[in-house]
Amino acid sequence: MAMPYGEHRIRELQQSADITPIEIQLETNAEIFRVVYNLIWNTHSRDTIDFSDLDYLNSMWLDTIQELARIEMRKGYYIPMDKQIEMLHQAYIIERKYMPDQVFSLHIPVRVTRELIEKEGSCSKEELQTMFQEKVLPAATWNKTGGHKRPMAFIMAGQPGSGKSRMASMFVNEWQDDVIIASSDKFRGFHPRYEELQDKYGQYCPFYTREEGHILSDFLIKEAIRQRHHLLYECSLLNIDSVLRLISDLHASNYDIWIILRACPKRISWRSIHQRFLQQRLKAPGLSRIITKTYHDQACAAFLSSTREIVKQNLYDRMIVKSHKGLLYDSDDMPTESVIDILTERMTDRLE
């Protein structure tokens, strides 16, 4: 089967490796592996899936997550671009066994905009609920163990581009992937009317509205709590009321709750968003998306005020603040330090 990339694209990828942080490269790869995994679950019944393909996709995702965890701990080694391309080629081969390519190339007609696809692809809460039970839940809980007496909940917070996913990789790796990831942006590849839309457009890797993503996230969180799974949730704290409700629900369900905050200067997170977008355009144009400056700045502004509310609520068991350089605060060791002061300083450029 042909490679997903031509010679020109491979040269561009190799050149990009010299100017793009390795963590951005690997975060993009991890997203690709997960979306292909989701697409297979979404488009096929269990009896038509070769589960060795899912195992292989999951192993490549986990290898990438493990390397991200080492990078986060400043112990990481480089995965050469040649090796990355080889892994992406394997994901492409698996994808093509089940469907026309949806990820590695972009061949939607020019007249079809993201806004049009979102409008035509919008779905009701009832449709999402049915799909969740039949597709999303089995995919999310496959190879995971529940029934924990005192399960862990990790809530990762920071503005877009701050490095939450890399920080989260440490905990996924430490818990040997036995964690349900319920973040609202992890459902790409699932859609109740995928086949109808794919037939119409030729390519359709769904763009969810934020509201729909949050609905699926809420479904998964409730089910994870019911089944007593370990849980990981990434967010920007823009909707503080929903986060406070989540913490309250977890506390009432006897979870051990860790709040892990990412301290990152605004200029660095905005730069990272663009670096991630360029990697997506090179590796997986079907997934590429850009976060607006307005949304980024709103998330930055909300982060500090929302953190104050979480500290005030005081229902967590542990709070940690990390930057890309290491630990800044741990409530187990530095309870007298001011979390807000630490975050305020680090979100400016003075210390970077």
XYZ file of C-alpha atoms in Angstrom:
352
model
C 0.000 0.000 0.000
C 1.248 3.520 -0.816
C 2.773 5.766 1.796
C 0.509 8.517 3.159
C 3.149 11.107 2.196
C 4.988 11.874 -1.033
C 8.678 12.726 -1.269
C 8.036 16.469 -1.009
C 5.945 16.049 2.164
C 8.591 13.794 3.717
C 11.251 16.451 3.072
C 9.003 19.050 4.706
C 8.513 16.803 7.739
C 12.244 16.214 8.088
C 12.918 19.944 7.845
C 10.180 20.700 10.374
C 11.856 18.391 12.892
C 14.703 20.905 13.218
C 12.457 23.840 14.109
C 9.506 22.235 15.933
C 9.808 21.181 19.597
C 9.793 17.391 19.875
C 6.860 17.492 22.295
C 4.715 19.261 19.672
C 5.698 16.627 17.112
C 4.763 13.774 19.448
C 1.512 15.321 20.685
C 0.395 15.525 17.049
C 1.312 11.872 16.477
C -0.563 10.778 19.605
C -3.685 12.571 18.390
C -3.442 10.842 14.998
C -3.170 7.369 16.548
C -6.154 8.071 18.812
C -8.365 9.444 16.029
C -7.713 6.420 13.785
C -8.554 4.208 16.788
C -11.803 6.148 17.330
C -12.721 6.003 13.642
C -12.460 2.207 13.602
C -14.686 1.868 16.667
C -17.160 4.338 15.168
C -17.474 2.759 11.725
C -17.365 -0.968 12.492
C -19.101 -3.447 14.766
C -16.979 -5.425 17.204
C -17.267 -8.637 15.182
C -15.732 -6.969 12.101
C -12.739 -5.423 13.900
C -9.377 -7.151 14.035
C -8.455 -6.279 17.602
C -4.766 -6.779 16.864
C -5.075 -3.564 14.820
C -6.435 -1.723 17.852
C -3.651 -3.216 19.966
C -1.073 -1.953 17.488
C -2.557 1.543 17.356
C -2.747 1.635 21.131
C 0.857 0.448 21.480
C 2.088 3.224 19.163
C -0.004 5.743 21.098
C 1.378 4.462 24.397
C 4.990 4.487 23.137
C 4.453 8.115 22.166
C 2.860 8.949 25.525
C 5.762 7.297 27.369
C 8.253 9.403 25.441
C 6.226 12.546 26.163
C 6.279 11.623 29.853
C 10.068 11.325 29.753
C 10.317 14.691 28.021
C 8.073 16.222 30.683
C 10.421 14.842 33.347
C 13.371 16.209 31.325
C 14.676 12.698 30.787
C 13.363 12.206 27.265
C 15.113 10.931 24.209
C 14.363 11.970 20.673
C 12.154 9.887 18.381
C 13.730 10.619 14.965
C 11.410 11.885 12.258
C 12.166 8.800 10.148
C 10.800 6.634 12.975
C 7.800 8.927 13.401
C 7.004 8.639 9.686
C 7.278 4.852 9.903
C 4.793 4.784 12.806
C 2.403 7.107 10.974
C 2.656 4.883 7.905
C 1.557 1.902 10.013
C -1.422 3.907 11.299
C -2.306 4.776 7.686
C -2.173 1.104 6.644
C -4.527 0.177 9.488
C -6.894 3.048 8.687
C -7.103 2.025 5.012
C -8.088 -1.537 5.973
C -11.342 -0.129 7.322
C -12.169 3.025 5.334
C -10.997 5.570 2.768
C -8.373 7.903 4.190
C -9.892 10.502 6.523
C -6.782 11.756 8.290
C -3.547 11.876 6.300
C -4.718 13.895 3.307
C -7.284 16.606 2.742
C -9.651 16.160 -0.165
C -12.875 17.821 0.937
C -14.179 20.105 -1.848
C -12.986 23.689 -1.411
C -16.574 24.964 -1.135
C -17.121 22.837 1.963
C -16.170 24.893 4.997
C -15.683 23.795 8.565
C -18.710 25.908 9.506
C -20.887 24.050 6.985
C -19.687 20.664 8.200
C -20.348 21.640 11.820
C -23.850 22.804 10.869
C -24.710 19.679 8.870
C -23.017 17.439 11.387
C -24.733 18.859 14.463
C -26.563 16.192 16.415
C -29.003 15.961 19.284
C -28.199 14.899 22.802
C -30.244 11.738 22.205
C -28.130 10.835 19.144
C -24.967 11.430 21.145
C -26.284 9.289 24.010
C -26.993 6.338 21.694
C -23.588 6.610 20.036
C -21.920 6.931 23.421
C -23.386 3.673 24.693
C -22.739 1.731 21.486
C -19.359 3.124 20.409
C -17.632 5.612 22.712
C -17.947 3.770 26.014
C -16.629 0.412 24.696
C -13.702 2.209 23.043
C -12.879 4.247 26.159
C -13.051 1.323 28.599
C -11.367 -1.324 26.430
C -8.445 -2.852 28.377
C -9.215 -0.651 31.401
C -9.992 -1.943 34.898
C -12.725 -0.454 37.066
C -14.051 -1.276 40.490
C -11.360 0.618 42.408
C -12.206 1.256 46.048
C -10.480 4.654 46.086
C -10.021 5.677 42.434
C -7.817 8.566 41.357
C -9.037 11.658 39.494
C -6.501 13.917 37.779
C -7.810 17.299 36.619
C -5.276 19.008 34.340
C -5.847 22.712 33.765
C -4.153 25.425 31.754
C -4.762 27.635 28.741
C -4.630 26.090 25.243
C -1.052 25.450 24.155
C 0.327 25.435 27.690
C 1.403 21.777 27.644
C -1.456 20.054 29.486
C -1.309 16.970 27.267
C 2.407 16.511 27.843
C 1.868 16.923 31.579
C -1.023 14.436 31.458
C 1.223 11.885 29.749
C 3.179 11.488 33.000
C 0.101 10.252 34.826
C -1.123 8.030 31.989
C 2.333 6.457 31.883
C 2.612 6.111 35.666
C -0.777 4.375 35.846
C 0.092 2.137 32.877
C -2.716 3.508 30.706
C -5.345 2.302 33.185
C -7.001 5.730 33.196
C -10.149 6.914 31.429
C -9.366 10.122 29.519
C -12.592 12.127 29.433
C -11.437 15.458 28.012
C -13.907 17.075 25.619
C -11.430 17.243 22.704
C -10.689 13.485 22.685
C -13.761 12.373 20.702
C -12.602 13.183 17.162
C -13.518 10.272 14.905
C -16.897 9.544 16.498
C -20.154 10.752 14.973
C -23.714 9.300 14.965
C -24.177 9.973 11.223
C -20.618 9.455 10.100
C -21.401 7.259 7.069
C -24.032 9.657 5.724
C -21.646 12.607 5.975
C -18.685 10.653 4.645
C -20.696 9.594 1.595
C -21.702 13.204 1.000
C -18.303 14.831 1.377
C -15.887 11.984 0.620
C -13.971 12.819 3.777
C -15.413 13.566 7.158
C -13.426 13.479 10.364
C -15.956 15.246 12.546
C -15.594 18.706 13.950
C -17.619 18.802 17.128
C -18.918 21.993 18.578
C -17.545 22.588 22.059
C -21.024 21.954 23.463
C -21.223 18.500 21.857
C -17.737 17.646 23.072
C -18.723 18.604 26.602
C -21.873 16.449 26.402
C -19.821 13.377 25.447
C -17.304 14.220 28.153
C -20.074 14.446 30.760
C -21.461 11.060 29.663
C -18.040 9.441 29.994
C -17.251 11.041 33.341
C -20.544 9.859 34.846
C -19.999 6.319 33.583
C -16.364 6.271 34.734
C -17.460 7.347 38.210
C -20.212 4.724 38.258
C -17.758 1.982 37.267
C -15.053 3.316 39.652
C -12.386 3.919 36.993
C -9.358 6.150 37.410
C -10.132 9.381 35.553
C -8.138 12.080 33.765
C -9.736 15.300 32.571
C -8.013 18.170 30.740
C -9.621 21.607 30.620
C -8.887 25.316 30.307
C -11.149 26.305 33.251
C -13.213 28.560 30.983
C -16.390 26.974 32.369
C -15.549 27.014 36.051
C -19.060 26.022 37.176
C -18.837 22.664 35.392
C -15.369 22.023 36.841
C -16.541 22.848 40.353
C -19.493 20.462 39.912
C -17.116 17.764 38.695
C -14.854 18.193 41.712
C -17.877 18.105 44.022
C -19.192 14.914 42.356
C -15.782 13.253 42.575
C -15.472 14.224 46.233
C -18.934 12.794 46.987
C -17.912 9.573 45.186
C -14.818 9.113 47.370
C -12.261 9.854 44.655
C -8.716 10.936 45.470
C -8.677 14.267 43.604
C -5.505 15.856 42.268
C -5.620 19.280 40.598
C -2.576 19.758 38.357
C -2.117 23.258 36.937
C 0.125 24.223 34.033
C 1.972 27.521 34.456
C 2.933 28.881 31.041
C 3.561 32.402 29.696
C 0.850 33.497 27.293
C 3.250 34.204 24.438
C 4.653 30.652 24.641
C 1.233 28.969 24.658
C 0.143 31.062 21.652
C 3.318 30.094 19.784
C 2.743 26.422 20.631
C -0.761 26.562 19.152
C 0.694 27.634 15.808
C 3.469 25.035 15.940
C 0.875 22.328 16.592
C -1.275 23.562 13.705
C 1.677 23.406 11.293
C 2.488 19.848 12.407
C -1.138 18.850 11.861
C -1.129 20.388 8.378
C 1.980 18.392 7.466
C 1.079 15.068 9.090
C -2.719 14.953 9.189
C -4.455 17.725 7.217
C -7.795 16.074 7.932
C -7.337 16.951 11.615
C -5.825 20.427 11.339
C -7.564 23.169 13.263
C -6.526 26.497 14.722
C -7.614 28.035 18.012
C -8.426 31.719 17.683
C -6.454 34.383 19.522
C -9.698 35.545 21.138
C -10.419 32.097 22.576
C -6.811 31.723 23.754
C -6.852 35.100 25.521
C -10.224 34.384 27.133
C -8.860 31.101 28.473
C -5.784 32.858 29.877
C -7.939 35.443 31.631
C -10.265 32.794 33.067
C -7.464 30.535 34.298
C -6.402 32.623 37.303
C -9.906 33.580 38.460
C -11.099 29.989 38.115
C -8.120 28.680 40.061
C -9.065 31.023 42.913
C -12.527 29.422 42.988
C -11.064 25.906 43.088
C -8.739 26.837 45.952
C -11.679 28.441 47.767
C -13.851 25.325 47.292
C -11.039 23.218 48.816
C -12.452 19.773 47.959
C -9.286 18.416 46.345
C -6.734 16.163 48.028
C -3.661 17.562 46.332
C -2.769 20.530 44.137
C 0.336 20.665 41.949
C 1.651 23.493 39.762
C 4.170 22.673 37.039
C 5.889 24.587 34.284
C 7.719 23.017 31.360
C 10.859 23.314 33.493
C 9.558 21.371 36.479
C 7.634 21.502 39.760
C 6.655 24.925 41.115
C 4.226 23.981 43.874
C 2.938 20.898 45.673
C 0.347 21.247 48.422
C 1.838 18.190 50.142
C 5.192 19.949 50.554
C 4.582 23.714 50.217
C 1.155 24.417 51.735
C 1.969 28.022 52.714
C 2.896 29.173 49.204
C 0.330 31.156 47.187
C -0.755 29.243 44.088
C -2.227 32.391 42.536
C 1.004 34.358 42.986
C 3.018 31.558 41.385
C 0.678 31.331 38.396
C 0.476 35.110 37.950
C 4.258 35.398 37.766
C 4.684 32.474 35.406
C 1.995 33.604 32.975
C 3.994 36.767 32.289
C 7.266 36.820 30.355
C 9.425 37.982 33.219
C 10.691 34.582 34.318
C 11.023 32.940 30.913
